[in-house]
């Protein structure tokens, strides 16, 4: 760069790039300087923005602009023609608004309430989608997946009522589900079968799930399982919801993988539950910067047509600049203020902007500034949606400005408390009626409750609704589970299960590896193998899954555009467009969102898939338990594998890696079938049964059961025994079986253990026999939770499996696991013998397995000492035996 140029432009980052013509560069800089001096920085910004826009039209690869002028992305002059009958759609929307408010108000008499203000602000966002964009699946097509905002559910119910899908009785049972026939408060697929598809009211989970659903749609397409090329995912979100970390956690994934089948619609009514989203800031600009910076196509729909005239009268652009710098808390005040206040505060000051609204009387000025928002005008919404769906190469977000509580009257509109306001008075319904021009007489509103309105099944509105949904492929939302169940899994005595049943001989195999080997063999099945979906959060090598890389491949929509550094090795890293493994990177939340999309594909796409997600057990349930609750709501099916389980089995890792409680958390999820297997043969039995229950047809469940499995497996290599006979399979599935019985004699004690602790119990059994002449039976408890659930469900004339299994036992029971004591203590009420438990309560420690097990008093000597104490009280061993044992095993 010449001295002349460098004196004009301070040294910066671009100096590192070659400049073929520094003199020309200097001239451009001088021109910009002249514009700033002569016309001001506003003019200079406009020229630069025009150049960037013009360069994009030429296909230049330019850095994203993360903040654009505070105007609509699609100007009024560029709006496409509206494709529907706007007058009919306005009447339909008015009915929906009324019935949604009536339903919530009528429910309030039971103290139930509901939310009105969210749908009131978003009514047109949904109606334009229903009439012109959302594709159903009744015509056999792939359809769209729509994540409805949870608090807007009354409006979705109201529309379904107009369509004839819900009855007056069902509307009147809003939030009254006991006894059946009611409507759940929010989108709950498990509560309202056949209607809702996606649970969304746990804030932040909807946007995260939507991203991974869109990605999984592409995964299905690229792997040749289903053509989803015409399927789109829509996520309707609130601006306040975007504060949740999960809401923005996967934005770069969506851009990186070019998910142009994904559209976020963010209702920017500028209010969260208790007040403004950004009282001192501007959430629209903030969100634009976040999404644009992440690589999304941003479409802003902010102002209604009434603003066009005001902007046209402002020749210097000062009004837009003033709006751009007005904090949202103040702008919310303008929505509820009179014209005089707006004239003085928004349009006053220096320079004076009174001239832009001099032709408007105060009431009209208040109406324009307070309520003219793009989100309340179907033409604006349609134009924004069209710009989003026609974008190619990446995801789109539509930022739509609305007023929370719109059309509910001055007591609701833009008020901080409107989220908690559960009903309208009859006089407020009269105001709403007049505003919406609905056929409701004063006599209809003389009673205690507002009526529901329906134009009639043969009305133009009803016919229009039916015609539009027919043209778009059927009703939305609608959950369908019409799929062909998978074949019965192979018998336990045949491959690949038989390999685990026969044991490993002297070879030491961890149960984590036993599961991975089984899954790898099942993936080779010529019919069902391609339906397995391995999911791992960047820990495949930790779990011994790298052997899957070359054969199954790691899914990437771009394939592999580089030479892998380990390409010369047998187990090299391999990415492929049709790869089967979802290697999610370091994101448990993202991996669980992928699992959910795969686990519900049997309903979402009619394609049963078999996801198995292998993760550090400590970073599973406690981190993503909320997502797992949503998975249960959505009736997902698959295998969660908590690898490296237990408080003491992860050698050296310590406090934040040592899991001693995930089995307890898992027990709180009613849809989760959790097991803690000790041996490879138990894994084979459990996995086969899980496949049979979830994905094959039975007389009781012709489309499978709505459960998912959680297996905790361990990274401690040990020889794997062969499966014993004598009803072991039934015991494994019910929750416990005797793996080391006492033959031809009565046992002195019963040792119950799960997972890796079964090995400690077996060693304790040997020590008791050799050192103390005590006979102990060892039971492998595969599931403390399933034992408890069966016992709770047992009728008065039924004996639970745990009670029946121990019916002949005369000695005390010692229960031990690598979990906190509350896990085995779940079954204590149904054990008739004297009971005690050992566990790993407290925080984990960094040390060897032997040291930590001795510290928590769960190792074999600890089991022996506890057993001897119980037997000493009975007189079975001498009173000094426990203290002698403590000395012998170095515990004192």
mmCIF file of N, CA, C and O in Angstrom, residues 27 51 55 143 201 209 271 311 320 332 342 366 396 506 574 578-579 614 616 631 670 673 710 824 853 855 877 888:
data_model
loop_
_atom_site.group_PDB
_atom_site.id
_atom_site.type_symbol
_atom_site.label_atom_id
_atom_site.label_comp_id
_atom_site.label_asym_id
_atom_site.label_seq_id
_atom_site.Cartn_x
_atom_site.Cartn_y
_atom_site.Cartn_z
ATOM 1 N N UNK A 27 -9.067 6.121 -3.306
ATOM 2 C CA UNK A 27 -10.120 6.967 -3.872
ATOM 3 C C UNK A 27 -11.490 6.590 -3.308
ATOM 4 O O UNK A 27 -12.320 7.453 -3.029
ATOM 5 N N UNK A 51 -24.286 -1.004 -1.448
ATOM 6 C CA UNK A 51 -23.196 -1.693 -2.127
ATOM 7 C C UNK A 51 -23.147 -3.172 -1.742
ATOM 8 O O UNK A 51 -22.949 -4.045 -2.586
ATOM 9 N N UNK A 55 -23.709 -6.168 -4.228
ATOM 10 C CA UNK A 55 -22.690 -7.199 -4.383
ATOM 11 C C UNK A 55 -23.258 -8.592 -4.203
ATOM 12 O O UNK A 55 -22.864 -9.546 -4.896
ATOM 13 N N UNK A 143 -45.414 -34.175 4.521
ATOM 14 C CA UNK A 143 -45.957 -33.172 5.422
ATOM 15 C C UNK A 143 -44.897 -32.311 6.079
ATOM 16 O O UNK A 143 -43.692 -32.520 5.918
ATOM 17 N N UNK A 201 -43.933 -26.618 25.462
ATOM 18 C CA UNK A 201 -44.115 -25.528 26.429
ATOM 19 C C UNK A 201 -42.964 -25.419 27.416
ATOM 20 O O UNK A 201 -42.865 -24.431 28.120
ATOM 21 N N UNK A 209 -35.241 -28.778 19.466
ATOM 22 C CA UNK A 209 -35.795 -29.985 18.838
ATOM 23 C C UNK A 209 -36.086 -29.753 17.363
ATOM 24 O O UNK A 209 -35.892 -30.651 16.537
ATOM 25 N N UNK A 271 -42.643 -8.698 25.019
ATOM 26 C CA UNK A 271 -42.961 -9.006 26.408
ATOM 27 C C UNK A 271 -42.644 -10.449 26.731
ATOM 28 O O UNK A 271 -42.945 -11.349 25.935
ATOM 29 N N UNK A 311 -43.206 6.946 7.169
ATOM 30 C CA UNK A 311 -41.824 6.838 6.696
ATOM 31 C C UNK A 311 -41.608 7.671 5.424
ATOM 32 O O UNK A 311 -40.546 8.276 5.231
ATOM 33 N N UNK A 320 -37.033 6.477 11.401
ATOM 34 C CA UNK A 320 -36.519 5.108 11.519
ATOM 35 C C UNK A 320 -35.369 5.047 12.504
ATOM 36 O O UNK A 320 -35.279 4.131 13.331
ATOM 37 N N UNK A 332 -43.111 -0.274 24.295
ATOM 38 C CA UNK A 332 -44.296 -0.913 24.873
ATOM 39 C C UNK A 332 -45.216 0.147 25.477
ATOM 40 O O UNK A 332 -46.445 0.059 25.380
ATOM 41 N N UNK A 342 -47.479 10.316 22.580
ATOM 42 C CA UNK A 342 -46.624 9.847 21.482
ATOM 43 C C UNK A 342 -46.053 11.030 20.712
ATOM 44 O O UNK A 342 -44.863 11.056 20.365
ATOM 45 N N UNK A 366 -52.275 7.410 17.867
ATOM 46 C CA UNK A 366 -52.138 6.359 18.880
ATOM 47 C C UNK A 366 -52.410 4.984 18.278
ATOM 48 O O UNK A 366 -51.737 3.996 18.603
ATOM 49 N N UNK A 396 -34.032 -20.133 7.729
ATOM 50 C CA UNK A 396 -34.565 -18.770 7.787
ATOM 51 C C UNK A 396 -35.235 -18.530 9.134
ATOM 52 O O UNK A 396 -35.809 -19.441 9.729
ATOM 53 N N UNK A 506 -12.406 -66.710 29.395
ATOM 54 C CA UNK A 506 -11.427 -65.966 30.185
ATOM 55 C C UNK A 506 -11.239 -64.532 29.684
ATOM 56 O O UNK A 506 -10.582 -63.723 30.350
ATOM 57 N N UNK A 574 -14.469 -41.698 8.988
ATOM 58 C CA UNK A 574 -15.066 -41.575 7.656
ATOM 59 C C UNK A 574 -16.432 -40.907 7.724
ATOM 60 O O UNK A 574 -17.351 -41.401 8.367
ATOM 61 N N UNK A 578 -24.454 -40.593 3.181
ATOM 62 C CA UNK A 578 -25.387 -41.618 3.641
ATOM 63 C C UNK A 578 -24.899 -42.302 4.905
ATOM 64 O O UNK A 578 -25.285 -43.429 5.211
ATOM 65 N N UNK A 579 -24.042 -41.638 5.665
ATOM 66 C CA UNK A 579 -23.527 -42.206 6.902
ATOM 67 C C UNK A 579 -24.639 -42.498 7.892
ATOM 68 O O UNK A 579 -25.664 -41.807 7.940
ATOM 69 N N UNK A 614 -25.401 -43.425 23.107
ATOM 70 C CA UNK A 614 -24.430 -43.842 24.118
ATOM 71 C C UNK A 614 -23.742 -42.598 24.664
ATOM 72 O O UNK A 614 -23.193 -41.808 23.899
ATOM 73 N N UNK A 616 -21.805 -40.647 28.444
ATOM 74 C CA UNK A 616 -21.376 -40.694 29.837
ATOM 75 C C UNK A 616 -22.622 -40.618 30.705
ATOM 76 O O UNK A 616 -23.372 -39.652 30.646
ATOM 77 N N UNK A 631 -39.419 -36.223 25.677
ATOM 78 C CA UNK A 631 -39.357 -37.451 24.885
ATOM 79 C C UNK A 631 -40.482 -38.395 25.280
ATOM 80 O O UNK A 631 -41.134 -39.003 24.424
ATOM 81 N N UNK A 670 -42.152 -42.019 33.936
ATOM 82 C CA UNK A 670 -43.036 -43.186 33.798
ATOM 83 C C UNK A 670 -42.848 -43.965 32.500
ATOM 84 O O UNK A 670 -43.185 -45.148 32.440
ATOM 85 N N UNK A 673 -38.105 -47.474 30.846
ATOM 86 C CA UNK A 673 -37.864 -48.811 31.381
ATOM 87 C C UNK A 673 -36.361 -48.906 31.621
ATOM 88 O O UNK A 673 -35.586 -48.981 30.671
ATOM 89 N N UNK A 710 -33.578 -47.431 29.206
ATOM 90 C CA UNK A 710 -32.329 -46.862 29.714
ATOM 91 C C UNK A 710 -31.509 -47.999 30.321
ATOM 92 O O UNK A 710 -31.949 -48.659 31.267
ATOM 93 N N UNK A 824 -31.581 -48.951 45.587
ATOM 94 C CA UNK A 824 -32.111 -50.244 46.041
ATOM 95 C C UNK A 824 -33.216 -50.123 47.079
ATOM 96 O O UNK A 824 -34.088 -51.004 47.164
ATOM 97 N N UNK A 853 -14.218 -47.819 46.408
ATOM 98 C CA UNK A 853 -15.227 -48.773 46.889
ATOM 99 C C UNK A 853 -15.060 -49.034 48.379
ATOM 100 O O UNK A 853 -16.051 -49.171 49.108
ATOM 101 N N UNK A 855 -13.815 -46.782 50.382
ATOM 102 C CA UNK A 855 -14.241 -45.517 50.994
ATOM 103 C C UNK A 855 -15.758 -45.474 51.175
ATOM 104 O O UNK A 855 -16.251 -45.058 52.238
ATOM 105 N N UNK A 877 -23.680 -66.190 63.844
ATOM 106 C CA UNK A 877 -22.233 -66.148 64.011
ATOM 107 C C UNK A 877 -21.958 -65.547 65.388
ATOM 108 O O UNK A 877 -22.824 -64.911 66.007
ATOM 109 N N UNK A 888 -9.451 -58.325 59.929
ATOM 110 C CA UNK A 888 -8.914 -59.204 58.885
ATOM 111 C C UNK A 888 -8.812 -58.471 57.558
ATOM 112 O O UNK A 888 -7.848 -58.664 56.798
#
